[in-house]
mmCIF file of N, CA and C in Angstrom:
data_model
loop_
_atom_site.group_PDB
_atom_site.id
_atom_site.type_symbol
_atom_site.label_atom_id
_atom_site.label_comp_id
_atom_site.label_asym_id
_atom_site.label_seq_id
_atom_site.Cartn_x
_atom_site.Cartn_y
_atom_site.Cartn_z
ATOM 1 N N MET P 40 10.921 17.919 -13.785
ATOM 2 C CA MET P 40 11.366 17.764 -12.409
ATOM 3 C C MET P 40 11.391 16.280 -12.052
ATOM 4 N N ALA P 41 12.466 15.840 -11.462
ATOM 5 C CA ALA P 41 12.612 14.434 -11.086
ATOM 6 C C ALA P 41 11.730 14.116 -9.877
ATOM 7 N N ARG P 42 11.150 12.939 -9.911
ATOM 8 C CA ARG P 42 10.329 12.488 -8.790
ATOM 9 C C ARG P 42 11.221 11.888 -7.728
ATOM 10 N N SER P 43 10.877 12.122 -6.475
ATOM 11 C CA SER P 43 11.548 11.425 -5.381
ATOM 12 C C SER P 43 10.536 11.223 -4.263
ATOM 13 N N LEU P 44 10.567 10.022 -3.712
ATOM 14 C CA LEU P 44 9.661 9.702 -2.617
ATOM 15 C C LEU P 44 10.191 10.317 -1.324
ATOM 16 N N PRO P 45 9.295 10.702 -0.427
ATOM 17 C CA PRO P 45 9.757 11.198 0.864
ATOM 18 C C PRO P 45 10.347 10.057 1.690
ATOM 19 N N GLU P 46 11.091 10.410 2.704
ATOM 20 C CA GLU P 46 11.600 9.392 3.616
ATOM 21 C C GLU P 46 10.438 8.825 4.400
ATOM 22 N N GLY P 47 10.605 7.626 4.870
ATOM 23 C CA GLY P 47 9.568 7.001 5.675
ATOM 24 C C GLY P 47 9.535 5.518 5.430
ATOM 25 N N GLU P 48 9.178 4.784 6.451
ATOM 26 C CA GLU P 48 9.116 3.324 6.361
ATOM 27 C C GLU P 48 7.910 2.865 5.565
ATOM 28 N N SER P 49 6.743 3.485 5.809
ATOM 29 C CA SER P 49 5.486 3.071 5.185
ATOM 30 C C SER P 49 4.909 4.238 4.398
ATOM 31 N N LEU P 50 4.941 4.120 3.094
ATOM 32 C CA LEU P 50 4.426 5.182 2.236
ATOM 33 C C LEU P 50 3.140 4.736 1.551
ATOM 34 N N LEU P 51 2.135 5.597 1.572
ATOM 35 C CA LEU P 51 0.898 5.406 0.823
ATOM 36 C C LEU P 51 0.896 6.484 -0.256
ATOM 37 N N VAL P 52 1.188 6.085 -1.484
ATOM 38 C CA VAL P 52 1.381 7.035 -2.575
ATOM 39 C C VAL P 52 0.160 7.048 -3.490
ATOM 40 N N ARG P 53 -0.404 8.211 -3.639
ATOM 41 C CA ARG P 53 -1.518 8.385 -4.575
ATOM 42 C C ARG P 53 -0.943 8.474 -5.981
ATOM 43 N N THR P 54 -1.427 7.609 -6.880
ATOM 44 C CA THR P 54 -0.917 7.599 -8.260
ATOM 45 C C THR P 54 -2.002 7.890 -9.287
ATOM 46 N N ASP P 55 -3.219 8.145 -8.830
ATOM 47 C CA ASP P 55 -4.336 8.472 -9.717
ATOM 48 C C ASP P 55 -5.008 9.727 -9.161
ATOM 49 N N PHE P 56 -5.115 10.747 -9.991
ATOM 50 C CA PHE P 56 -5.645 12.033 -9.543
ATOM 51 C C PHE P 56 -6.945 12.395 -10.237
ATOM 52 N N THR P 57 -7.721 11.377 -10.613
ATOM 53 C CA THR P 57 -8.972 11.613 -11.340
ATOM 54 C C THR P 57 -10.164 11.851 -10.423
ATOM 55 N N ASP P 58 -10.055 11.501 -9.125
ATOM 56 C CA ASP P 58 -11.221 11.581 -8.248
ATOM 57 C C ASP P 58 -10.783 11.931 -6.829
ATOM 58 N N ASP P 59 -10.850 13.214 -6.505
ATOM 59 C CA ASP P 59 -10.442 13.664 -5.172
ATOM 60 C C ASP P 59 -11.331 13.092 -4.070
ATOM 61 N N ALA P 60 -12.621 12.921 -4.362
ATOM 62 C CA ALA P 60 -13.538 12.365 -3.361
ATOM 63 C C ALA P 60 -13.175 10.912 -3.046
ATOM 64 N N ALA P 61 -12.825 10.137 -4.060
ATOM 65 C CA ALA P 61 -12.423 8.737 -3.835
ATOM 66 C C ALA P 61 -11.139 8.681 -3.005
ATOM 67 N N TRP P 62 -10.204 9.573 -3.284
ATOM 68 C CA TRP P 62 -8.973 9.632 -2.484
ATOM 69 C C TRP P 62 -9.304 9.971 -1.034
ATOM 70 N N ALA P 63 -10.170 10.949 -0.809
ATOM 71 C CA ALA P 63 -10.548 11.341 0.549
ATOM 72 C C ALA P 63 -11.220 10.181 1.287
ATOM 73 N N GLN P 64 -12.097 9.445 0.592
ATOM 74 C CA GLN P 64 -12.756 8.289 1.202
ATOM 75 C C GLN P 64 -11.739 7.203 1.544
ATOM 76 N N THR P 65 -10.828 6.959 0.633
ATOM 77 C CA THR P 65 -9.802 5.937 0.851
ATOM 78 C C THR P 65 -8.932 6.294 2.047
ATOM 79 N N LEU P 66 -8.449 7.519 2.067
ATOM 80 C CA LEU P 66 -7.582 7.957 3.154
ATOM 81 C C LEU P 66 -8.317 7.931 4.498
ATOM 82 N N ALA P 67 -9.582 8.333 4.510
ATOM 83 C CA ALA P 67 -10.371 8.287 5.740
ATOM 84 C C ALA P 67 -10.520 6.851 6.242
ATOM 85 N N ALA P 68 -10.769 5.916 5.332
ATOM 86 C CA ALA P 68 -10.905 4.507 5.721
ATOM 87 C C ALA P 68 -9.579 3.952 6.239
ATOM 88 N N VAL P 69 -8.487 4.346 5.611
ATOM 89 C CA VAL P 69 -7.165 3.911 6.081
ATOM 90 C C VAL P 69 -6.917 4.427 7.497
ATOM 91 N N ILE P 70 -7.133 5.701 7.722
ATOM 92 C CA ILE P 70 -6.896 6.305 9.035
ATOM 93 C C ILE P 70 -7.798 5.669 10.083
ATOM 94 N N ALA P 71 -9.052 5.374 9.719
ATOM 95 C CA ALA P 71 -9.995 4.755 10.654
ATOM 96 C C ALA P 71 -9.579 3.337 11.041
ATOM 97 N N SER P 72 -8.710 2.702 10.255
ATOM 98 C CA SER P 72 -8.295 1.333 10.576
ATOM 99 C C SER P 72 -7.338 1.273 11.767
ATOM 100 N N TYR P 73 -6.795 2.399 12.164
ATOM 101 C CA TYR P 73 -5.831 2.448 13.265
ATOM 102 C C TYR P 73 -6.521 2.753 14.587
ATOM 103 N N ASP P 74 -6.146 2.015 15.643
ATOM 104 C CA ASP P 74 -6.555 2.366 16.993
ATOM 105 C C ASP P 74 -5.690 3.531 17.434
ATOM 106 N N GLU P 75 -6.189 4.318 18.363
ATOM 107 C CA GLU P 75 -5.440 5.507 18.775
ATOM 108 C C GLU P 75 -4.088 5.176 19.406
ATOM 109 N N ASP P 76 -3.936 3.982 19.954
ATOM 110 C CA ASP P 76 -2.664 3.626 20.581
ATOM 111 C C ASP P 76 -1.795 2.720 19.699
ATOM 112 N N MET P 77 -2.188 2.563 18.441
ATOM 113 C CA MET P 77 -1.456 1.677 17.537
ATOM 114 C C MET P 77 -0.252 2.391 16.926
ATOM 115 N N MET P 78 0.855 1.682 16.868
ATOM 116 C CA MET P 78 2.055 2.213 16.248
ATOM 117 C C MET P 78 1.852 2.315 14.740
ATOM 118 N N SER P 79 2.274 3.427 14.160
ATOM 119 C CA SER P 79 2.170 3.600 12.717
ATOM 120 C C SER P 79 3.310 4.476 12.219
ATOM 121 N N GLU P 80 3.801 4.129 11.076
ATOM 122 C CA GLU P 80 4.809 4.936 10.391
ATOM 123 C C GLU P 80 4.269 5.392 9.037
ATOM 124 N N LEU P 81 2.948 5.303 8.848
ATOM 125 C CA LEU P 81 2.343 5.587 7.560
ATOM 126 C C LEU P 81 2.475 7.063 7.186
ATOM 127 N N THR P 82 2.956 7.292 5.968
ATOM 128 C CA THR P 82 3.072 8.641 5.414
ATOM 129 C C THR P 82 2.281 8.691 4.112
ATOM 130 N N PRO P 83 1.115 9.362 4.120
ATOM 131 C CA PRO P 83 0.378 9.535 2.867
ATOM 132 C C PRO P 83 1.121 10.526 1.961
ATOM 133 N N VAL P 84 1.205 10.208 0.687
ATOM 134 C CA VAL P 84 1.877 11.061 -0.292
ATOM 135 C C VAL P 84 0.851 11.439 -1.356
ATOM 136 N N ASP P 85 0.441 12.697 -1.345
ATOM 137 C CA ASP P 85 -0.560 13.218 -2.278
ATOM 138 C C ASP P 85 0.119 14.283 -3.129
ATOM 139 N N ASP P 86 0.888 13.833 -4.111
ATOM 140 C CA ASP P 86 1.724 14.710 -4.932
ATOM 141 C C ASP P 86 1.523 14.336 -6.387
ATOM 142 N N VAL P 87 1.013 15.274 -7.184
ATOM 143 C CA VAL P 87 0.657 15.005 -8.572
ATOM 144 C C VAL P 87 1.852 14.565 -9.419
ATOM 145 N N THR P 88 3.067 14.771 -8.945
ATOM 146 C CA THR P 88 4.222 14.282 -9.718
ATOM 147 C C THR P 88 4.247 12.762 -9.781
ATOM 148 N N PHE P 89 3.472 12.105 -8.921
ATOM 149 C CA PHE P 89 3.401 10.643 -8.933
ATOM 150 C C PHE P 89 2.212 10.121 -9.739
ATOM 151 N N ASP P 90 1.510 11.011 -10.446
ATOM 152 C CA ASP P 90 0.400 10.589 -11.284
ATOM 153 C C ASP P 90 0.895 9.567 -12.313
ATOM 154 N N GLY P 91 0.231 8.416 -12.366
ATOM 155 C CA GLY P 91 0.591 7.366 -13.318
ATOM 156 C C GLY P 91 1.722 6.461 -12.873
ATOM 157 N N LEU P 92 2.282 6.690 -11.695
ATOM 158 C CA LEU P 92 3.346 5.825 -11.185
ATOM 159 C C LEU P 92 2.840 4.389 -11.101
ATOM 160 N N ASN P 93 3.654 3.436 -11.514
ATOM 161 C CA ASN P 93 3.270 2.035 -11.416
ATOM 162 C C ASN P 93 4.369 1.267 -10.679
ATOM 163 N N PRO P 94 4.103 0.028 -10.289
ATOM 164 C CA PRO P 94 5.094 -0.733 -9.522
ATOM 165 C C PRO P 94 6.474 -0.800 -10.172
ATOM 166 N N ALA P 95 6.521 -0.900 -11.495
ATOM 167 C CA ALA P 95 7.814 -0.986 -12.174
ATOM 168 C C ALA P 95 8.647 0.279 -11.996
ATOM 169 N N ASP P 96 7.986 1.409 -11.752
ATOM 170 C CA ASP P 96 8.692 2.681 -11.564
ATOM 171 C C ASP P 96 9.334 2.806 -10.183
ATOM 172 N N LEU P 97 8.916 1.996 -9.248
ATOM 173 C CA LEU P 97 9.367 2.167 -7.868
ATOM 174 C C LEU P 97 10.825 1.805 -7.650
ATOM 175 N N GLY P 98 11.374 0.920 -8.458
ATOM 176 C CA GLY P 98 12.752 0.481 -8.272
ATOM 177 C C GLY P 98 13.744 1.614 -8.187
ATOM 178 N N ASP P 99 13.545 2.650 -8.995
ATOM 179 C CA ASP P 99 14.456 3.787 -9.001
ATOM 180 C C ASP P 99 14.125 4.817 -7.931
ATOM 181 N N LEU P 100 12.978 4.680 -7.268
ATOM 182 C CA LEU P 100 12.528 5.695 -6.323
ATOM 183 C C LEU P 100 12.669 5.305 -4.860
ATOM 184 N N VAL P 101 12.590 4.022 -4.559
ATOM 185 C CA VAL P 101 12.624 3.614 -3.155
ATOM 186 C C VAL P 101 14.021 3.806 -2.576
ATOM 187 N N ASP P 102 14.030 4.125 -1.306
ATOM 188 C CA ASP P 102 15.295 4.334 -0.608
ATOM 189 C C ASP P 102 15.202 3.634 0.746
ATOM 190 N N GLY P 103 15.307 2.324 0.715
ATOM 191 C CA GLY P 103 15.245 1.562 1.960
ATOM 192 C C GLY P 103 13.892 0.968 2.269
ATOM 193 N N GLN P 104 12.834 1.452 1.633
ATOM 194 C CA GLN P 104 11.514 0.871 1.881
ATOM 195 C C GLN P 104 11.459 -0.521 1.256
ATOM 196 N N THR P 105 10.894 -1.470 1.986
ATOM 197 C CA THR P 105 10.754 -2.824 1.453
ATOM 198 C C THR P 105 9.351 -3.073 0.907
ATOM 199 N N TYR P 106 8.464 -2.104 1.073
ATOM 200 C CA TYR P 106 7.105 -2.174 0.550
ATOM 201 C C TYR P 106 6.581 -0.750 0.393
ATOM 202 N N VAL P 107 5.659 -0.584 -0.534
ATOM 203 C CA VAL P 107 4.993 0.695 -0.741
ATOM 204 C C VAL P 107 3.532 0.396 -1.030
ATOM 205 N N PHE P 108 2.641 1.209 -0.473
ATOM 206 C CA PHE P 108 1.210 1.119 -0.749
ATOM 207 C C PHE P 108 0.869 2.146 -1.821
ATOM 208 N N LEU P 109 0.131 1.728 -2.857
ATOM 209 C CA LEU P 109 -0.261 2.640 -3.923
ATOM 210 C C LEU P 109 -1.776 2.777 -3.982
ATOM 211 N N ALA P 110 -2.227 4.011 -4.110
ATOM 212 C CA ALA P 110 -3.632 4.305 -4.386
ATOM 213 C C ALA P 110 -3.704 4.616 -5.871
ATOM 214 N N ASP P 111 -4.003 3.578 -6.662
ATOM 215 C CA ASP P 111 -3.949 3.672 -8.118
ATOM 216 C C ASP P 111 -5.350 3.792 -8.717
ATOM 217 N N THR P 112 -5.460 3.607 -10.016
ATOM 218 C CA THR P 112 -6.747 3.728 -10.702
ATOM 219 C C THR P 112 -7.774 2.754 -10.147
ATOM 220 N N THR P 113 -7.368 1.517 -9.874
ATOM 221 C CA THR P 113 -8.308 0.551 -9.286
ATOM 222 C C THR P 113 -8.790 1.043 -7.928
ATOM 223 N N THR P 114 -7.896 1.590 -7.134
ATOM 224 C CA THR P 114 -8.275 2.132 -5.824
ATOM 225 C C THR P 114 -9.354 3.201 -5.986
ATOM 226 N N MET P 115 -9.173 4.066 -6.948
ATOM 227 C CA MET P 115 -10.097 5.191 -7.112
ATOM 228 C C MET P 115 -11.423 4.793 -7.757
ATOM 229 N N THR P 116 -11.444 3.714 -8.524
ATOM 230 C CA THR P 116 -12.663 3.367 -9.261
ATOM 231 C C THR P 116 -13.461 2.217 -8.644
ATOM 232 N N ASP P 117 -12.836 1.390 -7.833
ATOM 233 C CA ASP P 117 -13.538 0.281 -7.184
ATOM 234 C C ASP P 117 -14.238 0.813 -5.933
ATOM 235 N N PRO P 118 -15.501 0.462 -5.714
ATOM 236 C CA PRO P 118 -16.223 0.976 -4.545
ATOM 237 C C PRO P 118 -15.559 0.644 -3.198
ATOM 238 N N GLU P 119 -14.795 -0.444 -3.151
ATOM 239 C CA GLU P 119 -14.118 -0.820 -1.903
ATOM 240 C C GLU P 119 -12.778 -0.085 -1.740
ATOM 241 N N HIS P 120 -12.280 0.532 -2.784
ATOM 242 C CA HIS P 120 -11.014 1.280 -2.791
ATOM 243 C C HIS P 120 -9.810 0.442 -2.371
ATOM 244 N N PRO P 121 -9.629 -0.761 -2.932
ATOM 245 C CA PRO P 121 -8.493 -1.593 -2.518
ATOM 246 C C PRO P 121 -7.156 -0.988 -2.962
ATOM 247 N N LEU P 122 -6.231 -0.951 -2.039
ATOM 248 C CA LEU P 122 -4.891 -0.406 -2.282
ATOM 249 C C LEU P 122 -3.977 -1.487 -2.828
ATOM 250 N N LEU P 123 -3.014 -1.094 -3.619
ATOM 251 C CA LEU P 123 -2.019 -2.016 -4.153
ATOM 252 C C LEU P 123 -0.806 -1.992 -3.234
ATOM 253 N N VAL P 124 -0.393 -3.167 -2.763
ATOM 254 C CA VAL P 124 0.796 -3.292 -1.931
ATOM 255 C C VAL P 124 1.898 -3.850 -2.819
ATOM 256 N N VAL P 125 3.027 -3.160 -2.851
ATOM 257 C CA VAL P 125 4.122 -3.539 -3.734
ATOM 258 C C VAL P 125 5.349 -3.909 -2.907
ATOM 259 N N ASP P 126 5.895 -5.079 -3.198
ATOM 260 C CA ASP P 126 7.133 -5.532 -2.566
ATOM 261 C C ASP P 126 8.299 -4.833 -3.268
ATOM 262 N N THR P 127 9.003 -3.986 -2.557
ATOM 263 C CA THR P 127 10.140 -3.272 -3.142
ATOM 264 C C THR P 127 11.461 -3.750 -2.553
ATOM 265 N N SER P 128 11.419 -4.922 -1.911
ATOM 266 C CA SER P 128 12.654 -5.489 -1.376
ATOM 267 C C SER P 128 13.521 -5.987 -2.517
ATOM 268 N N ASP P 129 14.665 -6.429 -2.209
ATOM 269 C CA ASP P 129 15.614 -6.917 -3.204
ATOM 270 C C ASP P 129 14.976 -7.978 -4.088
ATOM 271 N N GLU P 130 15.120 -7.825 -5.394
ATOM 272 C CA GLU P 130 14.503 -8.743 -6.354
ATOM 273 C C GLU P 130 14.943 -10.188 -6.141
ATOM 274 N N ASP P 131 16.184 -10.411 -5.724
ATOM 275 C CA ASP P 131 16.666 -11.768 -5.493
ATOM 276 C C ASP P 131 15.938 -12.433 -4.331
ATOM 277 N N LEU P 132 15.549 -11.643 -3.340
ATOM 278 C CA LEU P 132 14.821 -12.188 -2.190
ATOM 279 C C LEU P 132 13.358 -12.442 -2.520
ATOM 280 N N ARG P 133 12.846 -11.740 -3.506
ATOM 281 C CA ARG P 133 11.432 -11.783 -3.849
ATOM 282 C C ARG P 133 11.062 -13.049 -4.591
ATOM 283 N N GLY P 134 11.951 -13.604 -5.348
ATOM 284 C CA GLY P 134 11.635 -14.793 -6.126
ATOM 285 C C GLY P 134 10.927 -14.433 -7.414
ATOM 286 N N ASP P 135 10.284 -15.423 -8.003
ATOM 287 C CA ASP P 135 9.647 -15.224 -9.304
ATOM 288 C C ASP P 135 8.192 -14.790 -9.208
ATOM 289 N N GLY P 136 7.626 -14.777 -8.005
ATOM 290 C CA GLY P 136 6.217 -14.435 -7.862
ATOM 291 C C GLY P 136 5.936 -12.972 -8.142
ATOM 292 N N ASP P 137 4.693 -12.675 -8.419
ATOM 293 C CA ASP P 137 4.277 -11.310 -8.666
ATOM 294 C C ASP P 137 4.338 -10.549 -7.345
ATOM 295 N N PRO P 138 5.126 -9.488 -7.271
ATOM 296 C CA PRO P 138 5.355 -8.824 -5.996
ATOM 297 C C PRO P 138 4.290 -7.798 -5.610
ATOM 298 N N VAL P 139 3.022 -8.105 -5.853
ATOM 299 C CA VAL P 139 1.936 -7.196 -5.482
ATOM 300 C C VAL P 139 0.737 -7.995 -4.966
ATOM 301 N N PHE P 140 -0.054 -7.342 -4.152
ATOM 302 C CA PHE P 140 -1.390 -7.821 -3.800
ATOM 303 C C PHE P 140 -2.196 -6.604 -3.379
ATOM 304 N N ARG P 141 -3.492 -6.762 -3.236
ATOM 305 C CA ARG P 141 -4.360 -5.644 -2.845
ATOM 306 C C ARG P 141 -4.887 -5.853 -1.434
ATOM 307 N N ILE P 142 -5.117 -4.727 -0.757
ATOM 308 C CA ILE P 142 -5.737 -4.778 0.568
ATOM 309 C C ILE P 142 -6.895 -3.797 0.624
ATOM 310 N N ALA P 143 -7.912 -4.177 1.374
ATOM 311 C CA ALA P 143 -8.995 -3.252 1.674
ATOM 312 C C ALA P 143 -8.438 -2.202 2.631
ATOM 313 N N PRO P 144 -8.859 -0.955 2.511
ATOM 314 C CA PRO P 144 -8.346 0.085 3.408
ATOM 315 C C PRO P 144 -8.515 -0.249 4.890
ATOM 316 N N ARG P 145 -9.564 -0.977 5.231
ATOM 317 C CA ARG P 145 -9.790 -1.323 6.642
ATOM 318 C C ARG P 145 -8.734 -2.282 7.183
ATOM 319 N N ALA P 146 -7.958 -2.925 6.301
ATOM 320 C CA ALA P 146 -6.896 -3.845 6.723
ATOM 321 C C ALA P 146 -5.530 -3.166 6.805
ATOM 322 N N MET P 147 -5.459 -1.891 6.481
ATOM 323 C CA MET P 147 -4.169 -1.197 6.422
ATOM 324 C C MET P 147 -3.414 -1.261 7.741
ATOM 325 N N ALA P 148 -4.061 -0.960 8.842
ATOM 326 C CA ALA P 148 -3.364 -0.931 10.131
ATOM 327 C C ALA P 148 -2.745 -2.290 10.446
ATOM 328 N N GLU P 149 -3.500 -3.353 10.229
ATOM 329 C CA GLU P 149 -2.991 -4.700 10.492
ATOM 330 C C GLU P 149 -1.764 -5.000 9.631
ATOM 331 N N VAL P 150 -1.876 -4.748 8.343
ATOM 332 C CA VAL P 150 -0.788 -5.067 7.422
ATOM 333 C C VAL P 150 0.436 -4.213 7.724
ATOM 334 N N GLU P 151 0.245 -2.926 7.861
ATOM 335 C CA GLU P 151 1.382 -2.041 8.099
ATOM 336 C C GLU P 151 2.088 -2.384 9.412
ATOM 337 N N ALA P 152 1.323 -2.592 10.474
ATOM 338 C CA ALA P 152 1.931 -2.922 11.776
ATOM 339 C C ALA P 152 2.718 -4.225 11.695
ATOM 340 N N ASN P 153 2.160 -5.222 11.038
ATOM 341 C CA ASN P 153 2.874 -6.499 10.920
ATOM 342 C C ASN P 153 4.108 -6.398 10.031
ATOM 343 N N PHE P 154 4.049 -5.569 9.006
ATOM 344 C CA PHE P 154 5.251 -5.327 8.200
ATOM 345 C C PHE P 154 6.324 -4.640 9.053
ATOM 346 N N LEU P 155 5.922 -3.633 9.825
ATOM 347 C CA LEU P 155 6.885 -2.916 10.668
ATOM 348 C C LEU P 155 7.533 -3.837 11.697
ATOM 349 N N LEU P 156 6.739 -4.710 12.284
ATOM 350 C CA LEU P 156 7.233 -5.631 13.310
ATOM 351 C C LEU P 156 7.869 -6.882 12.717
ATOM 352 N N ALA P 157 7.743 -7.045 11.414
ATOM 353 C CA ALA P 157 8.244 -8.233 10.705
ATOM 354 C C ALA P 157 7.653 -9.514 11.271
ATOM 355 N N SER P 158 6.380 -9.430 11.709
ATOM 356 C CA SER P 158 5.736 -10.614 12.265
ATOM 357 C C SER P 158 4.946 -11.399 11.221
ATOM 358 N N VAL P 159 4.525 -10.750 10.148
ATOM 359 C CA VAL P 159 3.905 -11.418 9.006
ATOM 360 C C VAL P 159 4.558 -10.810 7.772
ATOM 361 N N ASN P 160 5.023 -11.653 6.872
ATOM 362 C CA ASN P 160 5.740 -11.105 5.724
ATOM 363 C C ASN P 160 4.841 -10.933 4.501
ATOM 364 N N PHE P 161 5.402 -10.339 3.490
ATOM 365 C CA PHE P 161 4.686 -10.027 2.255
ATOM 366 C C PHE P 161 4.044 -11.275 1.655
ATOM 367 N N GLU P 162 4.810 -12.338 1.550
ATOM 368 C CA GLU P 162 4.313 -13.567 0.921
ATOM 369 C C GLU P 162 3.143 -14.167 1.687
ATOM 370 N N GLU P 163 3.174 -14.092 3.024
ATOM 371 C CA GLU P 163 2.064 -14.627 3.826
ATOM 372 C C GLU P 163 0.774 -13.855 3.552
ATOM 373 N N TYR P 164 0.884 -12.540 3.467
ATOM 374 C CA TYR P 164 -0.306 -11.750 3.145
ATOM 375 C C TYR P 164 -0.773 -12.023 1.716
ATOM 376 N N ALA P 165 0.157 -12.049 0.783
ATOM 377 C CA ALA P 165 -0.211 -12.291 -0.616
ATOM 378 C C ALA P 165 -0.925 -13.632 -0.777
ATOM 379 N N ALA P 166 -0.546 -14.606 0.024
ATOM 380 C CA ALA P 166 -1.175 -15.931 -0.041
ATOM 381 C C ALA P 166 -2.535 -15.966 0.663
ATOM 382 N N SER P 167 -2.891 -14.896 1.370
ATOM 383 C CA SER P 167 -4.126 -14.859 2.152
ATOM 384 C C SER P 167 -5.216 -13.985 1.542
ATOM 385 N N VAL P 168 -5.050 -13.604 0.284
ATOM 386 C CA VAL P 168 -6.073 -12.766 -0.355
ATOM 387 C C VAL P 168 -7.323 -13.597 -0.643
ATOM 388 N N ASP P 169 -8.443 -12.914 -0.750
ATOM 389 C CA ASP P 169 -9.695 -13.567 -1.116
ATOM 390 C C ASP P 169 -9.668 -13.930 -2.599
ATOM 391 N N ASP P 170 -10.697 -14.606 -3.054
ATOM 392 C CA ASP P 170 -10.768 -15.047 -4.455
ATOM 393 C C ASP P 170 -10.635 -13.899 -5.458
ATOM 394 N N ASP P 171 -11.042 -12.702 -5.052
ATOM 395 C CA ASP P 171 -10.946 -11.551 -5.957
ATOM 396 C C ASP P 171 -9.589 -10.840 -5.873
ATOM 397 N N GLY P 172 -8.645 -11.409 -5.093
ATOM 398 C CA GLY P 172 -7.303 -10.851 -5.010
ATOM 399 C C GLY P 172 -7.109 -9.766 -3.981
ATOM 400 N N VAL P 173 -8.101 -9.549 -3.111
ATOM 401 C CA VAL P 173 -8.027 -8.495 -2.100
ATOM 402 C C VAL P 173 -7.914 -9.118 -0.707
ATOM 403 N N TYR P 174 -6.950 -8.636 0.075
ATOM 404 C CA TYR P 174 -6.820 -9.058 1.467
ATOM 405 C C TYR P 174 -7.699 -8.141 2.316
ATOM 406 N N ARG P 175 -8.546 -8.753 3.148
ATOM 407 C CA ARG P 175 -9.485 -7.985 3.965
ATOM 408 C C ARG P 175 -9.265 -8.157 5.468
ATOM 409 N N GLY P 176 -8.250 -8.903 5.834
ATOM 410 C CA GLY P 176 -7.948 -9.084 7.244
ATOM 411 C C GLY P 176 -8.099 -10.525 7.668
ATOM 412 N N PHE P 177 -7.294 -10.914 8.660
ATOM 413 C CA PHE P 177 -7.371 -12.272 9.172
ATOM 414 C C PHE P 177 -8.653 -12.513 9.944
ATOM 415 N N ASP P 178 -9.209 -11.451 10.514
ATOM 416 C CA ASP P 178 -10.403 -11.603 11.367
ATOM 417 C C ASP P 178 -11.672 -11.069 10.692
ATOM 418 N N ARG P 179 -11.753 -11.193 9.400
ATOM 419 C CA ARG P 179 -12.917 -10.651 8.679
ATOM 420 C C ARG P 179 -14.174 -11.365 8.969
#
């Protein structure tokens, strides 16, 4: 069966199915990052057909999304559950840099809202990660 991503501006795709408890913790932390009046277009995708999906696979799957959040093996095994953010915009616009960075789940609302509003771009966030490669928020 062919994989296809659901419609939506902001997708959080689970790509590792080894630990349901880690996924539940990650998703709970992501949801807790949003204020009740905050705008969100986040669509969690918990579908085993995406098991093992990696950033290189997204090119054939995205349909208008300029970024996708992945809950991958690192997300499930690291105690902080950092998500992988993938730039899926046009490769010519992306440049030669690595089109990924990680975010702590508690930073999801900030990152997603700014992506939706186009007030902070992918490169600005990628340049703001901590020494370990994880973005934890501007106000940490």
